[in-house]
PDB file of C-alpha atoms in Angstrom:
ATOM      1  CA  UNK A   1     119.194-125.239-220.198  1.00 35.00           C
ATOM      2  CA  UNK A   2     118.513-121.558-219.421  1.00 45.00           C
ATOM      3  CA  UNK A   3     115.235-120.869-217.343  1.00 48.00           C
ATOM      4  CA  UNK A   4     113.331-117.180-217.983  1.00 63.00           C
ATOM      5  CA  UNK A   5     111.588-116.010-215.119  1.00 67.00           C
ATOM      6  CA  UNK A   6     109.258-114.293-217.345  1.00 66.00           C
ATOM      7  CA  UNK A   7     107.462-114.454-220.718  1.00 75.00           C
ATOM      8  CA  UNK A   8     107.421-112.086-223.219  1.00 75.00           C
ATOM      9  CA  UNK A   9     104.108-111.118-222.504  1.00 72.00           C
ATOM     10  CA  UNK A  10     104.521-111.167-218.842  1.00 68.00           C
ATOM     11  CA  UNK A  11     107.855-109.215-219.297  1.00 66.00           C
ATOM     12  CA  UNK A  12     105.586-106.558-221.733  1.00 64.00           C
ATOM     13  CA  UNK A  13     103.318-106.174-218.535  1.00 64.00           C
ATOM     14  CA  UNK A  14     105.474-105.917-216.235  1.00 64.00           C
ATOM     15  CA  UNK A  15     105.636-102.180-214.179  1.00 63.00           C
ATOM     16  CA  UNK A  16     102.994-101.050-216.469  1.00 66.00           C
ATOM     17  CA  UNK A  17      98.623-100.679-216.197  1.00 67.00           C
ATOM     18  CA  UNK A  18      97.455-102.725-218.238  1.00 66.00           C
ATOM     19  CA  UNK A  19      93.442-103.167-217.671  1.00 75.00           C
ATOM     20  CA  UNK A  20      91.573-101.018-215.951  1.00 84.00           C
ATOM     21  CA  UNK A  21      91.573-101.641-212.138  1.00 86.00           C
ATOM     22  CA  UNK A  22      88.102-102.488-210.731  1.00 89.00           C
ATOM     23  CA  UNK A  23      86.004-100.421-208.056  1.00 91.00           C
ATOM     24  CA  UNK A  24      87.394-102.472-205.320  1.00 91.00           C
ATOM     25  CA  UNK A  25      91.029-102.348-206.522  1.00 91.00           C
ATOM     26  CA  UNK A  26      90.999 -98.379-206.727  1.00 91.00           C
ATOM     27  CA  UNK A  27      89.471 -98.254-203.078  1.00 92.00           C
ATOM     28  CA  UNK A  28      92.492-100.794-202.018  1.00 91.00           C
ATOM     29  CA  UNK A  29      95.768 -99.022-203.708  1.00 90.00           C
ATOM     30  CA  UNK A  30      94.541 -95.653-204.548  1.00 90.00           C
ATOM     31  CA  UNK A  31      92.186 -94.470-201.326  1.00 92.00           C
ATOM     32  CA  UNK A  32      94.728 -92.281-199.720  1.00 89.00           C
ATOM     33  CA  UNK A  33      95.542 -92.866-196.232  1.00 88.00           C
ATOM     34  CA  UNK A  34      96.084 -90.107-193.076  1.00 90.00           C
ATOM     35  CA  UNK A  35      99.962 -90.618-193.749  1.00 88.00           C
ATOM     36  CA  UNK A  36      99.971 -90.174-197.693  1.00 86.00           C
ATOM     37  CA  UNK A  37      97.076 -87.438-197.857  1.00 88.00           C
ATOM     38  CA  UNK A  38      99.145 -85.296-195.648  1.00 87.00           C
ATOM     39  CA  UNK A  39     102.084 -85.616-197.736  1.00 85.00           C
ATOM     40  CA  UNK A  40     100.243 -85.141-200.609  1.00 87.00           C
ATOM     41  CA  UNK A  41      98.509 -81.992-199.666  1.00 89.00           C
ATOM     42  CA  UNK A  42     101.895 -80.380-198.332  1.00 88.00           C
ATOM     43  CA  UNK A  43     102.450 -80.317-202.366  1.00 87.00           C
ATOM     44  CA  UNK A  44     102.072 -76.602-203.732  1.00 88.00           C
ATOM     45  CA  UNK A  45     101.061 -77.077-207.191  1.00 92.00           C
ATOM     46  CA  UNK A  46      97.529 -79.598-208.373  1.00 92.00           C
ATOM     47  CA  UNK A  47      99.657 -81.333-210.763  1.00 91.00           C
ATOM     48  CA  UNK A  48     102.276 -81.952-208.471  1.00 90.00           C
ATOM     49  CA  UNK A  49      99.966 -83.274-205.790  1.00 92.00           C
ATOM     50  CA  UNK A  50      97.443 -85.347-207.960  1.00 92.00           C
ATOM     51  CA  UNK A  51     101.055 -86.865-209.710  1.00 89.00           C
ATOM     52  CA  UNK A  52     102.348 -87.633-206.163  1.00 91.00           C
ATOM     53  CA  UNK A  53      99.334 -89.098-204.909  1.00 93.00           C
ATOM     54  CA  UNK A  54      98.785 -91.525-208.379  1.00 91.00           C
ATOM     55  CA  UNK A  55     102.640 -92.181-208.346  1.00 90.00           C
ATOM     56  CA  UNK A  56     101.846 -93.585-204.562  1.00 90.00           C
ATOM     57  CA  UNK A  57      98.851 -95.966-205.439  1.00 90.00           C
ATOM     58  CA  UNK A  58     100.661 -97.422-208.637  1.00 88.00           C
ATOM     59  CA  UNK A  59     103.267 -98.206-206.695  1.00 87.00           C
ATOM     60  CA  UNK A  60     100.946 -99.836-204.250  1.00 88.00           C
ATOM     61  CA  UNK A  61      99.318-101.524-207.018  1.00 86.00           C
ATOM     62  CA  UNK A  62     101.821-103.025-209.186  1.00 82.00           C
ATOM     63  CA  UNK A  63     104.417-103.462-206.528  1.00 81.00           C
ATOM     64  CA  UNK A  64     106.668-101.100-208.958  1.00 79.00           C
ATOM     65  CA  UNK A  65     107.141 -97.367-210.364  1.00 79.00           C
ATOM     66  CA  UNK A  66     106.054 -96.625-213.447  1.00 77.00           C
ATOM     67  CA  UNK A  67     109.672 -95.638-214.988  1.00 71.00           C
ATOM     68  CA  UNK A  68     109.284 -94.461-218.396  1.00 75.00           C
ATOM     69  CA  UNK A  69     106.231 -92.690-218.408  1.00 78.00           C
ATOM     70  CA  UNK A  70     104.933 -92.534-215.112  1.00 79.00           C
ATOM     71  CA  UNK A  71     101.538 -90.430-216.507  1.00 81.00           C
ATOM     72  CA  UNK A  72     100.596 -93.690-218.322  1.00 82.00           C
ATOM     73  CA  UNK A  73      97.908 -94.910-216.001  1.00 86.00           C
ATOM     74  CA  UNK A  74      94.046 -95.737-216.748  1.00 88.00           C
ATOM     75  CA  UNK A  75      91.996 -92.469-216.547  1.00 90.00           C
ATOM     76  CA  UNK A  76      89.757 -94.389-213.822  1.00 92.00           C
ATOM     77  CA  UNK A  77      92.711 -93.982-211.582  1.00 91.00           C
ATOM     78  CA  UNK A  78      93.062 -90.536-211.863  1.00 92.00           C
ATOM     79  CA  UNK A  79      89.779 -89.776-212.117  1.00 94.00           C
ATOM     80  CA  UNK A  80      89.322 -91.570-208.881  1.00 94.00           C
ATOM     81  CA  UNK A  81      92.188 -89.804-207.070  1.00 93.00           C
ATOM     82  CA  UNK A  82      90.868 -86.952-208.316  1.00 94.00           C
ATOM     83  CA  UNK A  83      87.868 -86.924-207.166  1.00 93.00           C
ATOM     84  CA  UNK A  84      89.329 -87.456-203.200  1.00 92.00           C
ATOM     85  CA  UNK A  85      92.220 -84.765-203.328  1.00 92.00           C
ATOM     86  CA  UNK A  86      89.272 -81.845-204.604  1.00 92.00           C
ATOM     87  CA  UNK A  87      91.152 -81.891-208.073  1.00 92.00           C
ATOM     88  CA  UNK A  88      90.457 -81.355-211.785  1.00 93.00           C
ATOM     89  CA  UNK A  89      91.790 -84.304-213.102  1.00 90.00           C
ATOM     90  CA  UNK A  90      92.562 -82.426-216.201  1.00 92.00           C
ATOM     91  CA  UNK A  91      95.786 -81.141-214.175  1.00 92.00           C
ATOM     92  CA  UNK A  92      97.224 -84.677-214.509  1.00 90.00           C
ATOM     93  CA  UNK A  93      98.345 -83.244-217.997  1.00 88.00           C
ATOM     94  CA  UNK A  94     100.973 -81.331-215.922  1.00 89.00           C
ATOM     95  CA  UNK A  95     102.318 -83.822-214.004  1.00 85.00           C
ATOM     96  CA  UNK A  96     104.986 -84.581-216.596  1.00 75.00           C
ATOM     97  CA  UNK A  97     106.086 -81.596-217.370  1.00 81.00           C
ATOM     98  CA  UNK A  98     109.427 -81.316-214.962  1.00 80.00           C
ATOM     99  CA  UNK A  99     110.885 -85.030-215.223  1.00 79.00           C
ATOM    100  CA  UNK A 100     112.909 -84.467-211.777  1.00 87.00           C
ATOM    101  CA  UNK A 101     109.210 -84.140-210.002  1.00 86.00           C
ATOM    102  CA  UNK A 102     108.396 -87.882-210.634  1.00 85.00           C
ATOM    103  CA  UNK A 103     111.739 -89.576-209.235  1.00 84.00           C
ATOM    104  CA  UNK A 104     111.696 -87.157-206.477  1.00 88.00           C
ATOM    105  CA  UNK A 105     108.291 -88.202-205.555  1.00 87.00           C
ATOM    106  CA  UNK A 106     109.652 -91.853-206.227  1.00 86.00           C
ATOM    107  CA  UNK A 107     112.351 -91.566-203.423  1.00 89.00           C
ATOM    108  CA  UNK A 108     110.309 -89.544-200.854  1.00 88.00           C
ATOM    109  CA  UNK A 109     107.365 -92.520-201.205  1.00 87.00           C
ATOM    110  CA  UNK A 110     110.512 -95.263-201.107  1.00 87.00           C
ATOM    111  CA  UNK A 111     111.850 -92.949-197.999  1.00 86.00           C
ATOM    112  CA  UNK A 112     108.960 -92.802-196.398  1.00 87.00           C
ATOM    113  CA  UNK A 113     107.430 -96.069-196.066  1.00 82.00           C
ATOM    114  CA  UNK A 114     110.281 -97.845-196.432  1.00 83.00           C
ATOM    115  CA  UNK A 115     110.237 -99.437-200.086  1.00 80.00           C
ATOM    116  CA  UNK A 116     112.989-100.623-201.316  1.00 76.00           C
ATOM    117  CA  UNK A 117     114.833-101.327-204.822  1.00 73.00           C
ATOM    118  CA  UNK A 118     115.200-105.167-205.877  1.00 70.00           C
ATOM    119  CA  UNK A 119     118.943-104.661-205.770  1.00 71.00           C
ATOM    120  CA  UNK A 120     119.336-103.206-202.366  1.00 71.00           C
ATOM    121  CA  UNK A 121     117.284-105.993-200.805  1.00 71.00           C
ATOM    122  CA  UNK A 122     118.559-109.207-202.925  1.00 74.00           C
ATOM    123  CA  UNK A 123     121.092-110.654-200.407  1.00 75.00           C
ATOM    124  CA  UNK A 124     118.705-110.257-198.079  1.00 76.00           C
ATOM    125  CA  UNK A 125     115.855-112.422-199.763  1.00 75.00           C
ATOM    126  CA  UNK A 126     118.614-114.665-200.977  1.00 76.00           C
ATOM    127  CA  UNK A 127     119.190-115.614-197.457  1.00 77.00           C
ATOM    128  CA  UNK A 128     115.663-116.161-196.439  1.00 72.00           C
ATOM    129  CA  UNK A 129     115.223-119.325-197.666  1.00 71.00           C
ATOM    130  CA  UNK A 130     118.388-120.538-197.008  1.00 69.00           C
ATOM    131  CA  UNK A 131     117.398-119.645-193.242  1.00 68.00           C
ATOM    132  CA  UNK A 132     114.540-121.383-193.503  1.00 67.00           C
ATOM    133  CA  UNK A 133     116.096-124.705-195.124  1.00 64.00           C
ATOM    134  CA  UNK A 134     116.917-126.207-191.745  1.00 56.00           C
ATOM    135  CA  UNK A 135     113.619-125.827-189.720  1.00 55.00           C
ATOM    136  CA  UNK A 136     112.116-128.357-192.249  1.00 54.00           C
ATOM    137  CA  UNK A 137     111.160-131.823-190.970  1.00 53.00           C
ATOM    138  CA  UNK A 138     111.605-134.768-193.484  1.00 55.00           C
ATOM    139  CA  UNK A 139     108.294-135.728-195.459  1.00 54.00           C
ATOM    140  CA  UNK A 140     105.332-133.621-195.549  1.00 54.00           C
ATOM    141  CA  UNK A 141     104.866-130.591-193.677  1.00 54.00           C
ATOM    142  CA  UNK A 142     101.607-129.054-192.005  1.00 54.00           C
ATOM    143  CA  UNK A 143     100.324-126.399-193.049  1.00 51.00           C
ATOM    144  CA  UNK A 144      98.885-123.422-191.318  1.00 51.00           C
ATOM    145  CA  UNK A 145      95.708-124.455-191.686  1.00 50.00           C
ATOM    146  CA  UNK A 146      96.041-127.727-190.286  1.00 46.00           C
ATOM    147  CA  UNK A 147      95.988-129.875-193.065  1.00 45.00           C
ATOM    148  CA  UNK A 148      98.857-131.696-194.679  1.00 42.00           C
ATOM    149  CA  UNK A 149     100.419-130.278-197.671  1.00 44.00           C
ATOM    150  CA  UNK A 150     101.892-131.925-200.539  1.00 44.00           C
ATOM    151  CA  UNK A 151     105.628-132.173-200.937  1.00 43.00           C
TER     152      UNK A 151
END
């Protein structure tokens, strides 16, 4: 019997926003850091650097890139980002304009803190568990909290 990993809807959701993110959720993925504000602000143009710097928190956010349109985020977000890089967040229009700009901002966010693509790190997670297998005991095993976990 075949097993799906996801369902339709979850596969329709998947990589994309779908609701808009709450206060505390733009402060956690979108609040630019030292690191990613100093990349960002090396960028020439405003599109380019409010693009960069909404590429980097939707990546933080959904644990993917947006692929196919990588403009297609909840105007919260960019309103939000914004509002901390100085911007009009009208120039978010721009962003789009030169597909090359969004996969090159894709690789130097992958390059430079050290995401990775599913493919390149499959073998390795594949092995994890398999690591893992024979540190086991027999029965039930303790948690980390103390308590006893199920099976």
């Amino acid at each position: 019997m075949p097993v799906g990993y996801l369902s339709a809807g979850q596969e329709a959701r998947y990589g994309r926003s779908t609701t808009e993110p709450s206060p505390g959720e733009l402060e956690q993925f979108f609040r630019l850091d030292t690191k990613a504000l100093g990349l960002t602000r090396a960028k020439r143009r405003p599109p380019t650097r409010l693009g960069r710097a909404v590429r980097w928190g939707t990546v933080r956010m959904l644990g993917t890139f947006l692929t196919e349109d990588p403009t297609a985020v909840p105007a919260s977000v960019v309103r939000f980002v914004a509002e901390r890089l100085d911007i009009a967040d009208e120039h978010f229009a721009g962003y789009g304009t030169r597909s090359q700009t969004a996969h090159e901002h894709a690789r130097e966010i992958r390059d430079e803190y050290g995401y990775r693509d599913f493919a390149a790190a499959e073998a390795e997670l594949r092995k994890f568990p398999a690591a893992r297998g024979g540190r086991r005991r027999r029965g039930r095993a303790p948690c980390s909290t103390g308590r006893w976990s199920g099976w």
